[in-house]
Amino acid sequence: MLTPEELLKADTPPRFEISVDNLRIRDRDVGPARIPVSYDADWIPVFHLGAFVEWGEAFNVDGNTDFSFECGGYITKLFLKRCTFPFHGEPSTVEARAKRIPIHLGQAAISAGFSSVLLSPPEFLSRTIRLVTPENVTFKIVPSGVVGKPCLISSTLETGSDDVVSDMGCLHVFLTFVKGSHCGVGNLIAHDATGAVAFSLLGFTPNDSGKIEPNWLDRCLQQDLPTIFLAFSSAHADDLTRRALRQGIEYYRASNVLRSASIEMAIIAAHTALEALVNYILEHRAGWSKSLMAEKGIKFSDKMRAAATFLRVDCDLLEQSPELRGLSRSQNNKDAFDLISFIRNKLVHQDAAYQPQGLQMHEAWLLAQWLVEVLIFGIIGYRGKIRDRRIYKGCGGTMELPFTT
């Protein structure tokens, strides 16, 4: 398998080989083999098995053919992607993919660190960033210098092959918050204390490679990422907080990814992210009882307002939303919290008396996603600057997070 450094130096994803303990084609064990592998345009591993499929077997290959290989005690099941059946004794072209990725190659009880590739990195990563957890685990990200191109990421994380993906969970969630969508981590090689290869991971965790919606991160804020990550990883260590952050950020990501396809679904996803964060803040930070949380007479907009008040959010939430301010005046001066839920509810339940306008929905989406960001920073205890994503006319700018002490 290529090292992350070798993979990043290649102009196009190259073909390489992996060694396996046994390759199985249907009911036949090939035995130890070196399988040619390449990454496709989406960085998904493709296994080239034509040289291992016997002539008589080639005519019986179909999508249900059972391919698998064993490596280091792990069995990886494959499915057929493409095949050709040439005549005159030429080898068949048989391409397969794994049913689950990333794929474990080899195993070790504990590794002393790893290096890997980071796909679809945050747009504003333009210099080396070192992120350190409270336990002094370091993640070093080295950008390629070209926006959107894969980066090199290395770490001092001590982990085993069964746990490496879950042990990187905090970093993965943090990078999703930084980018607003998924980055992929993979083609990982872990080493032991002597520097020898302990185990490898082939393939990548899910990544979003499409359009990146601007969020709270700005180029000038890169220098603050280590401080933000330290606060984030400290909060993430608590079980209840971790659940709220992961759920809220996953819906936040969904809203960003959905924006170009459906503004309506993007607003609904952002509102769901707010529900996850607000319920956590009120029940586990502000001390609301379960009966109070379940009180049907308390609207969600009131809960949003209470959560923001508890975190001491103090600013004019509509200062960058002229269309929503006009809507507010026409709706008996509803505030920002009422307007977010008002528009979300009209989209879900429909109302012939009110049809949301394009700019109103765009401003509602920007406001809801901005509030998600503010609540997350409030939860992790970070007080600093962010890019104000509510600004969509003219040049954007940074702002101090709107918390009073």
XYZ file of C-alpha atoms in Angstrom:
405
model
C 0.000 0.000 0.000
C 1.234 3.501 -0.788
C 2.137 5.775 2.075
C 0.066 8.978 2.420
C 3.087 10.987 1.268
C 3.475 8.856 -1.878
C -0.224 9.085 -2.652
C -0.266 12.882 -2.383
C 2.761 13.220 -4.681
C 1.016 11.353 -7.506
C -0.677 13.493 -10.175
C -3.497 10.957 -10.469
C -4.498 8.165 -8.079
C -1.970 5.428 -9.005
C -2.322 1.656 -8.977
C -0.524 -0.198 -6.194
C -0.667 -3.602 -4.505
C -1.721 -4.949 -1.136
C -0.628 -8.273 0.338
C -3.380 -10.504 1.750
C -3.202 -13.764 3.659
C -5.879 -15.412 1.523
C -8.001 -14.420 -1.473
C -11.275 -16.301 -1.859
C -13.217 -16.444 -5.142
C -16.566 -18.100 -4.604
C -15.718 -21.501 -3.091
C -12.051 -21.458 -4.075
C -9.198 -20.298 -1.871
C -6.463 -18.712 -3.975
C -4.163 -18.442 -0.961
C -1.751 -15.588 -0.229
C -1.854 -12.972 -2.976
C -0.800 -9.486 -3.960
C -3.909 -7.729 -5.224
C -3.618 -4.693 -7.520
C -5.637 -1.761 -6.139
C -6.414 1.741 -7.356
C -8.557 4.633 -6.136
C -11.341 5.828 -8.430
C -12.308 9.492 -8.959
C -14.221 9.445 -5.644
C -11.266 7.899 -3.773
C -13.025 4.562 -3.370
C -10.675 1.512 -3.537
C -11.074 -0.660 -6.636
C -9.654 -4.223 -6.529
C -8.413 -5.643 -9.834
C -8.978 -9.389 -9.642
C -8.845 -10.455 -13.298
C -5.523 -12.294 -12.925
C -7.008 -14.483 -10.174
C -10.240 -15.493 -11.906
C -9.825 -18.711 -13.861
C -11.037 -18.952 -17.450
C -13.969 -21.215 -16.621
C -15.004 -19.021 -13.709
C -15.103 -15.845 -15.797
C -18.315 -16.914 -17.545
C -20.045 -17.452 -14.224
C -19.094 -14.166 -12.601
C -22.075 -11.993 -11.697
C -23.023 -9.342 -9.184
C -23.686 -11.963 -6.511
C -20.324 -13.679 -6.813
C -18.732 -13.991 -3.393
C -15.251 -12.425 -3.392
C -13.373 -11.821 -0.166
C -9.892 -11.617 1.248
C -8.378 -12.115 4.678
C -5.631 -9.926 6.087
C -4.398 -9.888 9.665
C -7.453 -11.768 10.874
C -9.917 -9.389 9.174
C -12.162 -10.678 6.383
C -13.155 -8.093 3.775
C -16.138 -8.955 1.578
C -16.184 -7.587 -1.964
C -18.840 -7.090 -4.620
C -18.433 -7.053 -8.390
C -18.237 -3.634 -10.022
C -17.183 -4.373 -13.622
C -16.010 -7.337 -15.656
C -15.125 -8.238 -19.242
C -14.638 -11.682 -20.773
C -12.079 -11.590 -23.629
C -11.334 -14.657 -25.730
C -8.096 -16.366 -26.805
C -6.942 -16.985 -23.242
C -6.432 -13.334 -22.311
C -7.031 -12.513 -18.641
C -10.470 -11.272 -17.663
C -11.013 -7.771 -16.303
C -12.721 -8.158 -12.947
C -13.058 -5.085 -10.735
C -14.559 -5.249 -7.272
C -15.211 -2.931 -4.359
C -15.426 -3.542 -0.651
C -18.804 -3.705 1.041
C -17.447 -1.621 3.916
C -14.680 0.963 4.051
C -12.171 1.847 5.349
C -10.579 -1.609 5.265
C -8.297 -2.970 7.990
C -4.998 -4.351 6.744
C -3.028 -6.021 9.531
C -3.527 -5.444 13.217
C -1.680 -4.415 16.351
C -2.693 -4.020 19.970
C -1.467 -0.427 20.184
C 0.170 1.948 17.726
C 2.255 4.983 18.647
C 0.812 7.271 15.969
C -0.193 7.425 12.330
C -0.056 9.386 9.110
C -2.963 9.610 6.670
C -4.624 11.650 3.941
C -7.338 14.240 4.600
C -9.792 14.537 1.701
C -11.903 17.637 1.011
C -10.249 19.748 3.728
C -11.715 23.041 4.969
C -11.289 25.725 2.328
C -9.299 28.131 4.483
C -6.626 25.676 5.618
C -3.610 27.274 3.974
C -0.868 26.660 6.531
C 0.210 23.904 8.909
C -2.146 23.536 11.867
C -1.386 21.657 15.087
C -4.416 20.609 17.115
C -3.796 19.277 20.624
C -6.277 17.567 22.951
C -6.312 17.989 26.759
C -4.604 14.551 26.895
C -1.748 15.989 24.789
C -2.605 14.012 21.646
C -1.461 16.027 18.619
C -3.014 16.147 15.152
C -0.869 17.922 12.579
C -2.500 19.005 9.292
C -0.217 20.033 6.425
C -2.148 21.613 3.520
C -1.093 21.071 -0.076
C -1.264 24.799 -0.881
C -4.115 24.276 -3.377
C -7.696 24.880 -2.196
C -9.678 21.653 -2.022
C -6.747 19.304 -2.674
C -6.046 16.519 -0.167
C -3.809 17.270 2.818
C -1.444 15.216 4.928
C -2.514 14.591 8.505
C -0.417 12.875 11.169
C -0.961 12.204 14.857
C 0.569 10.930 18.069
C -2.676 9.075 18.863
C -2.078 5.705 20.524
C -4.742 3.311 19.296
C -5.484 -0.114 17.819
C -6.800 -0.977 14.387
C -10.262 -1.768 15.797
C -10.491 1.605 17.519
C -8.630 4.085 15.324
C -11.725 5.408 13.516
C -13.742 5.847 16.719
C -10.727 7.298 18.539
C -10.531 9.955 15.828
C -14.212 10.756 16.383
C -13.592 14.083 18.097
C -11.295 15.261 15.305
C -13.781 14.126 12.650
C -16.700 15.979 14.282
C -14.555 19.067 14.814
C -13.434 19.159 11.181
C -17.069 18.763 10.118
C -17.897 21.842 12.188
C -14.910 23.723 10.784
C -15.726 22.919 7.167
C -19.511 22.693 7.486
C -19.449 19.271 5.796
C -17.521 16.006 6.007
C -13.778 15.672 5.452
C -12.545 12.166 4.680
C -9.670 10.581 6.604
C -8.010 7.473 5.188
C -5.148 5.707 3.453
C -3.825 5.545 6.996
C -0.591 3.887 8.085
C -0.043 3.450 11.812
C 3.377 2.763 13.284
C 4.545 1.249 16.544
C 7.101 2.616 19.000
C 9.984 1.395 16.822
C 8.638 3.091 13.692
C 7.573 -0.169 12.045
C 4.149 -0.446 10.381
C 1.587 -1.631 12.928
C -1.507 -1.655 10.709
C -3.037 0.182 7.763
C -6.461 1.411 6.709
C -7.290 1.339 2.997
C -9.984 3.747 1.805
C -11.591 6.740 3.487
C -14.309 7.758 5.881
C -17.239 9.557 4.151
C -16.440 12.980 2.688
C -18.421 15.752 0.991
C -16.551 16.914 -2.078
C -19.171 19.222 -3.598
C -19.768 22.926 -3.090
C -18.712 24.248 0.309
C -21.108 26.766 1.846
C -19.325 29.625 3.666
C -19.704 29.326 7.413
C -18.039 30.752 10.529
C -14.453 30.048 9.422
C -12.487 32.815 7.721
C -8.898 32.822 6.487
C -7.806 35.146 9.278
C -9.242 32.778 11.906
C -6.931 29.825 11.138
C -4.651 30.888 13.967
C -7.531 30.382 16.413
C -8.226 26.754 15.422
C -5.882 25.218 18.050
C -7.615 27.189 20.819
C -11.060 26.289 19.491
C -10.128 22.613 19.148
C -8.830 22.468 22.722
C -12.147 23.857 23.989
C -14.113 21.571 21.666
C -12.235 18.388 22.627
C -12.574 19.230 26.339
C -16.348 19.548 25.977
C -16.522 16.509 23.682
C -15.039 14.311 26.433
C -18.325 14.481 28.379
C -20.822 11.839 27.197
C -23.948 14.014 27.171
C -22.161 16.942 25.580
C -20.607 14.663 22.962
C -24.032 13.345 21.949
C -25.462 16.836 21.613
C -22.486 18.139 19.625
C -22.440 15.171 17.270
C -26.181 15.265 16.647
C -26.293 19.032 16.238
C -23.260 19.127 13.937
C -24.574 16.272 11.787
C -27.794 18.190 11.096
C -25.742 21.375 10.643
C -23.700 19.538 8.011
C -26.862 18.200 6.351
C -28.241 21.736 6.139
C -25.073 23.031 4.466
C -24.972 20.131 1.998
C -28.691 20.458 1.191
C -28.591 24.221 0.612
C -27.808 24.038 -3.104
C -30.452 21.353 -3.678
C -33.352 22.537 -1.495
C -33.586 25.656 0.661
C -36.685 24.199 2.306
C -34.910 21.029 3.439
C -31.862 23.076 4.474
C -34.033 25.174 6.820
C -35.685 22.070 8.274
C -32.279 20.457 8.911
C -30.948 23.631 10.556
C -34.035 23.787 12.785
C -33.443 20.150 13.778
C -29.842 20.997 14.688
C -31.170 23.778 16.914
C -33.562 21.340 18.590
C -30.696 18.996 19.497
C -28.566 21.797 20.955
C -31.336 23.739 22.684
C -32.754 20.668 24.436
C -29.276 19.770 25.689
C -28.584 23.304 26.947
C -31.850 23.612 28.834
C -31.902 20.131 30.376
C -28.224 19.579 31.120
C -26.855 23.095 31.535
C -29.769 25.279 32.614
C -31.331 22.650 34.878
C -34.779 22.365 33.331
C -36.677 19.346 34.648
C -37.974 16.626 32.337
C -41.558 17.678 33.050
C -40.744 21.279 32.139
C -38.983 20.144 28.966
C -42.093 18.119 28.040
C -44.527 20.954 28.783
C -46.647 21.278 25.628
C -47.483 24.896 26.354
C -43.851 25.969 25.855
C -43.151 26.640 22.178
C -39.787 25.664 20.754
C -39.106 29.310 19.902
C -39.456 30.066 23.629
C -36.983 27.281 24.382
C -34.528 28.728 21.841
C -34.858 32.120 23.487
C -34.313 30.590 26.939
C -31.221 28.681 25.792
C -29.738 31.802 24.188
C -30.472 33.798 27.327
C -28.820 31.132 29.505
C -25.673 31.319 27.383
C -25.842 35.143 27.529
C -26.275 35.665 23.800
C -26.769 39.406 23.537
C -27.077 41.074 20.126
C -29.601 42.035 17.486
C -30.103 38.705 15.736
C -31.838 40.400 12.787
C -29.200 43.065 12.176
C -28.095 41.431 8.907
C -31.566 40.251 7.825
C -33.584 43.084 6.241
C -36.186 40.795 4.678
C -36.819 39.043 7.981
C -37.072 42.386 9.752
C -39.782 43.386 7.297
C -41.533 40.057 7.878
C -41.304 40.676 11.617
C -43.155 43.978 11.291
C -45.907 42.272 9.315
C -46.176 39.519 11.938
C -46.739 41.621 15.071
C -42.994 42.138 15.612
C -42.030 38.510 16.023
C -38.417 38.225 17.138
C -35.725 36.104 15.459
C -36.555 32.971 17.443
C -40.237 33.163 16.543
C -39.406 33.841 12.889
C -37.099 30.817 12.553
C -39.791 28.468 13.861
C -42.555 30.346 12.009
C -40.910 29.828 8.619
C -39.909 26.242 9.392
C -43.486 25.394 10.432
C -44.981 27.027 7.334
C -42.666 24.939 5.156
C -43.612 21.703 6.933
C -47.336 22.240 7.502
C -48.164 24.705 4.698
C -50.422 27.711 5.029
C -52.301 29.290 2.127
C -52.241 32.618 3.965
C -48.434 32.817 3.908
C -45.957 31.674 1.276
C -42.286 32.202 2.276
C -40.389 34.376 -0.172
C -36.970 33.458 -1.558
C -34.901 36.044 0.309
C -36.876 35.480 3.496
C -36.026 31.776 3.350
C -32.384 32.483 2.540
C -32.056 34.871 5.483
C -33.886 32.414 7.754
C -31.437 29.678 6.747
C -28.401 31.917 7.310
C -29.765 33.016 10.687
C -30.590 29.482 11.840
C -27.158 28.140 10.849
C -25.458 31.137 12.458
C -27.396 30.458 15.664
C -26.311 26.801 15.554
C -22.699 27.980 15.385
C -23.181 30.461 18.229
C -24.805 27.831 20.477
C -21.978 25.359 19.792
C -19.382 27.975 20.717
C -21.439 28.726 23.816
C -21.517 25.055 24.790
C -17.752 24.564 24.421
C -17.004 27.843 26.199
C -15.117 29.584 23.391
C -15.264 33.368 23.281
C -13.582 34.953 20.300
C -14.217 35.984 16.718
C -16.058 34.216 13.917
C -17.081 35.105 10.394
C -20.654 36.443 10.392
C -22.357 34.150 7.887
C -25.557 36.205 8.083
C -23.916 38.829 5.848
C -24.740 37.949 2.246
C -24.616 41.376 0.602
C -21.297 43.037 -0.181
C -18.156 42.004 1.653
C -18.447 39.735 4.638
C -16.619 40.261 7.888
C -15.749 38.827 11.279
C -17.555 39.567 14.508
C -17.018 38.981 18.189
C -19.155 36.128 19.450
C -22.222 37.786 21.010
C -21.792 36.602 24.600
C -21.862 38.896 27.611
C -19.946 37.938 30.734
